Coordinates of C-alpha atoms and ligand atoms in Angstrom, one line a residue:
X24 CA 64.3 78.6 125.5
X25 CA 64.4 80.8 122.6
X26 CA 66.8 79.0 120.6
X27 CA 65.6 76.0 120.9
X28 CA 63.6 74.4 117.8
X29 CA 65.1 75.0 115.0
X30 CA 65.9 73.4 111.9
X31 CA 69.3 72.0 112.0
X32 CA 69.8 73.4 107.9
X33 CA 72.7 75.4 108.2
X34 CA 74.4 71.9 109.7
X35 CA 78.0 71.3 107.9
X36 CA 77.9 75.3 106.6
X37 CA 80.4 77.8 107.8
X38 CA 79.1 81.3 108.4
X39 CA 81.3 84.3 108.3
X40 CA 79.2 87.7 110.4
X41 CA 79.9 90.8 111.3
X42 CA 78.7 92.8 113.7
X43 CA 79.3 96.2 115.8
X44 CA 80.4 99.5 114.9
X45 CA 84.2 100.5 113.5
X46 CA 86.1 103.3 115.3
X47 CA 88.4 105.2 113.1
X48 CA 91.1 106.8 115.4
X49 CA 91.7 110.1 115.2
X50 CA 94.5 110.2 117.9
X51 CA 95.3 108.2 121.0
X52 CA 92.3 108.9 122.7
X53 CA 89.3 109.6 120.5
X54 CA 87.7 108.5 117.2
X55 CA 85.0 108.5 114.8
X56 CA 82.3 106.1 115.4
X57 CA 78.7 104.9 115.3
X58 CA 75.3 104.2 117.4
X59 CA 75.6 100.2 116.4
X60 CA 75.5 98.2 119.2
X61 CA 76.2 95.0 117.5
X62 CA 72.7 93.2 119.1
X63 CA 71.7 92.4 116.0
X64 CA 75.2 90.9 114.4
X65 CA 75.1 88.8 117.6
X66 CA 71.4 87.6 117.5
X67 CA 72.7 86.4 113.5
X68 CA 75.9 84.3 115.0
X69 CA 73.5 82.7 118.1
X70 CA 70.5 81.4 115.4
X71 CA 73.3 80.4 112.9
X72 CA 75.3 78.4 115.8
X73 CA 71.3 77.2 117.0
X74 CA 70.9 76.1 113.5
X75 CA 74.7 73.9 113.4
X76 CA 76.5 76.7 111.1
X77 CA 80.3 76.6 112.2
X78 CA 80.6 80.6 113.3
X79 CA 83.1 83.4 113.2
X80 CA 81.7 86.7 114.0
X81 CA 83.8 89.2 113.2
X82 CA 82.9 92.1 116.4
X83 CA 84.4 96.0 116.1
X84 CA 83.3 97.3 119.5
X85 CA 80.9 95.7 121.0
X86 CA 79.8 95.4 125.1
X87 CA 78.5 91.7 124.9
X88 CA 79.8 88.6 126.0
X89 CA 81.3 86.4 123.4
X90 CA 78.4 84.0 122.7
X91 CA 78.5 80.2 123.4
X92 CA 79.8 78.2 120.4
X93 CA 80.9 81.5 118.3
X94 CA 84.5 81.7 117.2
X95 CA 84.6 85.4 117.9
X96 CA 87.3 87.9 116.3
X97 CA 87.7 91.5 117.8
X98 CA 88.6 94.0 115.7
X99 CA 88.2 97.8 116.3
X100 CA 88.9 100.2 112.0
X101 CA 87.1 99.2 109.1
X102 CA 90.6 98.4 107.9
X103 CA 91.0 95.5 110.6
X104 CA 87.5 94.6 110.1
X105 CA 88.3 94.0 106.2
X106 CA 91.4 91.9 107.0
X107 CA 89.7 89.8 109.5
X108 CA 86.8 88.9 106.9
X109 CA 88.9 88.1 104.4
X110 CA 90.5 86.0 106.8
X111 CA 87.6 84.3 108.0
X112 CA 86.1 83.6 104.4
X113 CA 88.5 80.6 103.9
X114 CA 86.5 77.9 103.5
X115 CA 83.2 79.6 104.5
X116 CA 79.7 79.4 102.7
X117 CA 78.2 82.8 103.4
X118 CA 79.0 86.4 104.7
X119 CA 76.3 88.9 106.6
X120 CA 77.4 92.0 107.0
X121 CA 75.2 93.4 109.7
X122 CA 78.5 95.6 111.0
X123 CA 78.3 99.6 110.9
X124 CA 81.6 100.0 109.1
X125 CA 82.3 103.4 109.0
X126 CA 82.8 105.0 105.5
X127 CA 85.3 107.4 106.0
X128 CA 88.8 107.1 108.2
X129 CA 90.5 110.2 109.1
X130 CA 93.0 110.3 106.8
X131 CA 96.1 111.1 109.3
X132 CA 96.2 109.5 113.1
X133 CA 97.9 112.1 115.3
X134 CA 100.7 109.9 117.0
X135 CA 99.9 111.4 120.3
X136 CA 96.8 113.3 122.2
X137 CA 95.8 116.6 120.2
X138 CA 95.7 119.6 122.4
X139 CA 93.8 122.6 123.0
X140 CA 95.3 126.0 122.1
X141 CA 94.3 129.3 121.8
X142 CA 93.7 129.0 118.5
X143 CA 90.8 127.0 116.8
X144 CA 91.2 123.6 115.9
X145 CA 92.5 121.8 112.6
X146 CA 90.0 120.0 110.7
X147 CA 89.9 116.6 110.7
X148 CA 90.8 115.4 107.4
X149 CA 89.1 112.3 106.1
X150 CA 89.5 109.5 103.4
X151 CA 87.5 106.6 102.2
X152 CA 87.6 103.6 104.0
X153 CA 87.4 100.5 101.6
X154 CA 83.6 98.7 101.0
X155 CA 84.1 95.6 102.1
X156 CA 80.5 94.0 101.3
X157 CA 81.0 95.4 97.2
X158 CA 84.6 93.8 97.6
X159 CA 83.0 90.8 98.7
X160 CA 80.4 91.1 95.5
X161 CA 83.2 91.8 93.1
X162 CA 85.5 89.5 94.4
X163 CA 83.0 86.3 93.7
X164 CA 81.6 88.5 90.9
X165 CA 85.4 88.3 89.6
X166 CA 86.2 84.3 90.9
X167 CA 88.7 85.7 93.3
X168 CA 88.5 83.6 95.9
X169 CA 88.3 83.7 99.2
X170 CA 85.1 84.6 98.6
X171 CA 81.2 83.1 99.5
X172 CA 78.4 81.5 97.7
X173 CA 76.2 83.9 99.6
X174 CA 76.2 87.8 100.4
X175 CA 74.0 89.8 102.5
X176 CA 74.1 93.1 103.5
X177 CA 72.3 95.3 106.0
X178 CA 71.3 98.9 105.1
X179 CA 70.2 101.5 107.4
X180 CA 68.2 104.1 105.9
X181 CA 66.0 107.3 106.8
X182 CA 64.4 108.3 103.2
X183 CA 63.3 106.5 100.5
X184 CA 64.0 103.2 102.3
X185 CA 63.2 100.9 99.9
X186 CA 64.4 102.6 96.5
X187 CA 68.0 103.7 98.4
X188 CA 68.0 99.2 99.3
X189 CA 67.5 98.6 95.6
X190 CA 69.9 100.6 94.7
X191 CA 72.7 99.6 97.4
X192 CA 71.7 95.6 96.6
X193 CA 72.9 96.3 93.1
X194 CA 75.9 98.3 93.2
X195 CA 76.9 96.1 96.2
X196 CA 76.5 92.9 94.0
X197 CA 75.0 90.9 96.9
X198 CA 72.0 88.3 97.2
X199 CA 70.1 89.6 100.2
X200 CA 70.0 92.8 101.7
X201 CA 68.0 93.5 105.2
X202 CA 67.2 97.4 104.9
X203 CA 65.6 98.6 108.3
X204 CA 64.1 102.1 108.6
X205 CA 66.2 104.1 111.3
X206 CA 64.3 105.4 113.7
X207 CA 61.0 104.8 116.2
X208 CA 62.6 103.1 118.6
X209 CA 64.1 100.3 116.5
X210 CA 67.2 99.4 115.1
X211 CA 70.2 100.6 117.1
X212 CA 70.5 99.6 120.6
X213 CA 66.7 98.3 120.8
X214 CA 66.4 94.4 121.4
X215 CA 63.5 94.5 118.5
X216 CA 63.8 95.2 114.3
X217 CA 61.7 95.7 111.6
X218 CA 63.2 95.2 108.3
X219 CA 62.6 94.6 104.7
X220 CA 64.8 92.0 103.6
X221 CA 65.7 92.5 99.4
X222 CA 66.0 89.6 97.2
X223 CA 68.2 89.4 94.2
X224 CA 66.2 88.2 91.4
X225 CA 63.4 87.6 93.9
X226 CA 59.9 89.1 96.0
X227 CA 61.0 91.7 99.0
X228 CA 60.2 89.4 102.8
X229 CA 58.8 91.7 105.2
X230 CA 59.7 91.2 108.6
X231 CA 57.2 92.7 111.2
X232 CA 58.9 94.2 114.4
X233 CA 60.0 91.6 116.5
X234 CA 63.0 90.4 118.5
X235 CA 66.1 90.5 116.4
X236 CA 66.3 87.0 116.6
X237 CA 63.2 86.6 114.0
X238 CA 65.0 88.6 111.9
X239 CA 67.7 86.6 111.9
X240 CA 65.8 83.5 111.7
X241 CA 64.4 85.0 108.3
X242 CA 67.5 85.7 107.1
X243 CA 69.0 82.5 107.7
X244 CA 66.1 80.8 106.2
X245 CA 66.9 83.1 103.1
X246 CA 70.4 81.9 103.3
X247 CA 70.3 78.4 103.6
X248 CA 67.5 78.0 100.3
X249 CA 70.3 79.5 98.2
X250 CA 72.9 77.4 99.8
X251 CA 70.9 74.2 99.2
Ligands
CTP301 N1 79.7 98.2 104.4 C1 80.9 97.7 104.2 N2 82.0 98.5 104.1 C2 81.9 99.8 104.2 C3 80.6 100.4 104.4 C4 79.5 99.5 104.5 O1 81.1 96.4 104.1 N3 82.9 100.6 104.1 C5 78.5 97.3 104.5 C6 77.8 97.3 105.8 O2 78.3 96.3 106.7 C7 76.4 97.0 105.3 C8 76.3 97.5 103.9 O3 77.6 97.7 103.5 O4 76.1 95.6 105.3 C9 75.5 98.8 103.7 O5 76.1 99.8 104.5 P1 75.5 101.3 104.3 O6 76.3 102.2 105.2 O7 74.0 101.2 104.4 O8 75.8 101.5 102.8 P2 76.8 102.5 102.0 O9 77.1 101.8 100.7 O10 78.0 102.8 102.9 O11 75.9 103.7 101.7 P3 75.5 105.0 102.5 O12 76.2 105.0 103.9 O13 76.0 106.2 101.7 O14 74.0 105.0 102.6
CA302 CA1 77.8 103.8 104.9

């Protein structure tokens, strides 16, 4: 069994993860979204949960089953999402935000179904939706609590993959940051990763391709040496 074997080090810790894509509604029946498909938030909540971390993964839109031992929290906006964090950071050690939250919300939700006309369609006017991860960093940065010990962020990138992760590990204020390269067959929707995983104030881990699971694995072992 794949999850069996594993250091019980995250044992007494509770983990807050997120995981899944945000859908920001432009009316009743459609909305913005993203290609996440939330395999890798979930492969996170299952190694944590294998390695005795009290769970709550936070899930925007995802077609898996709730996992075994996972206090699971379905939300669907980037707005929701940030409220159900928050909520889940009472009391909890560390946050990974491997969700797809989406940056930018419409900025008006048509009550009901928009129609065709003759005429050519309104734009769709959009607004910012807030950062939760840099709230997160500021928030501890600040000592407003809830906040957690740890932060770590996922970035997906297409150029200039590792210079764009330095860059977003700083501004976003967290500790780790897993930065996969978009693209030949890996990240979204593909059982297997690849990643670079950033340090604050330490070396870049490599993670070959693998199943997302040893990804996770890394990233919990990451975790749990700056919890100890
Ligand atoms: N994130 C977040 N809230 C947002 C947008 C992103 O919490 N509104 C989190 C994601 O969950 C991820 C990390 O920030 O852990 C990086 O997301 P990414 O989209 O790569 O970074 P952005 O700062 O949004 O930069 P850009 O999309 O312009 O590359
Ligand atoms: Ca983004």
């Amino acid at each position: 069994r794949v999850l069996a074997g594993r250091p019980a080090d995250l044992a007494g810790r509770r983990v807050v993860v997120s995981a899944g894509g945000t859908r920001e509604a432009i009316d009743p029946v459609r909305f913005i979204g993203n290609r996440s498909s939330g395999l890798q938030g979930y492969a996170l909540a299952r190694t944590a949960v294998a390695r005795g971390a009290e769970v709550t993964l936070v899930a925007a839109n995802v077609a898996l089953p709730d996992p075994a031992g996972v206090r699971v929290v379905r939300v669907e906006s980037a707005l929701q999402m940030r409220a159900a964090v928050l909520d889940a950071l009472e009391g909890a050690d560390a946050v990974v935000m491997a969700a797809a939250v989406a940056d930018f919300r419409p900025a008006a939700r048509n009550e009901s179904k928009i129609k065709k006309t003759g005429a050519e369609p309104d734009p769709v006017h959009l607004t910012k939706n807030p950062d939760i991860l840099a709230e997160l960093g500021e928030r501890r940065r600040d000592g407003l609590k809830p906040y957690p010990r740890v932060i770590a962020g996922f970035a997906a990138e297409t150029d200039d993959v590792l210079a764009n992760g330095r860059a977003k590990l700083a501004r976003k204020g967290c500790d780790l940051l897993v930065v996969n390269q978009v693209g030949d067959g890996l990240a979204f929707g593909t059982p297997d990763n690849a990643a670079t995983i950033l340090v604050a104030g330490g070396e870049p881990v490599e993670v070959p391709r693998g199943p997302k699971e040893e990804l996770a694995d890394v990233v919990w072992d990451l975790v749990a040496a700056r919890l100890a």
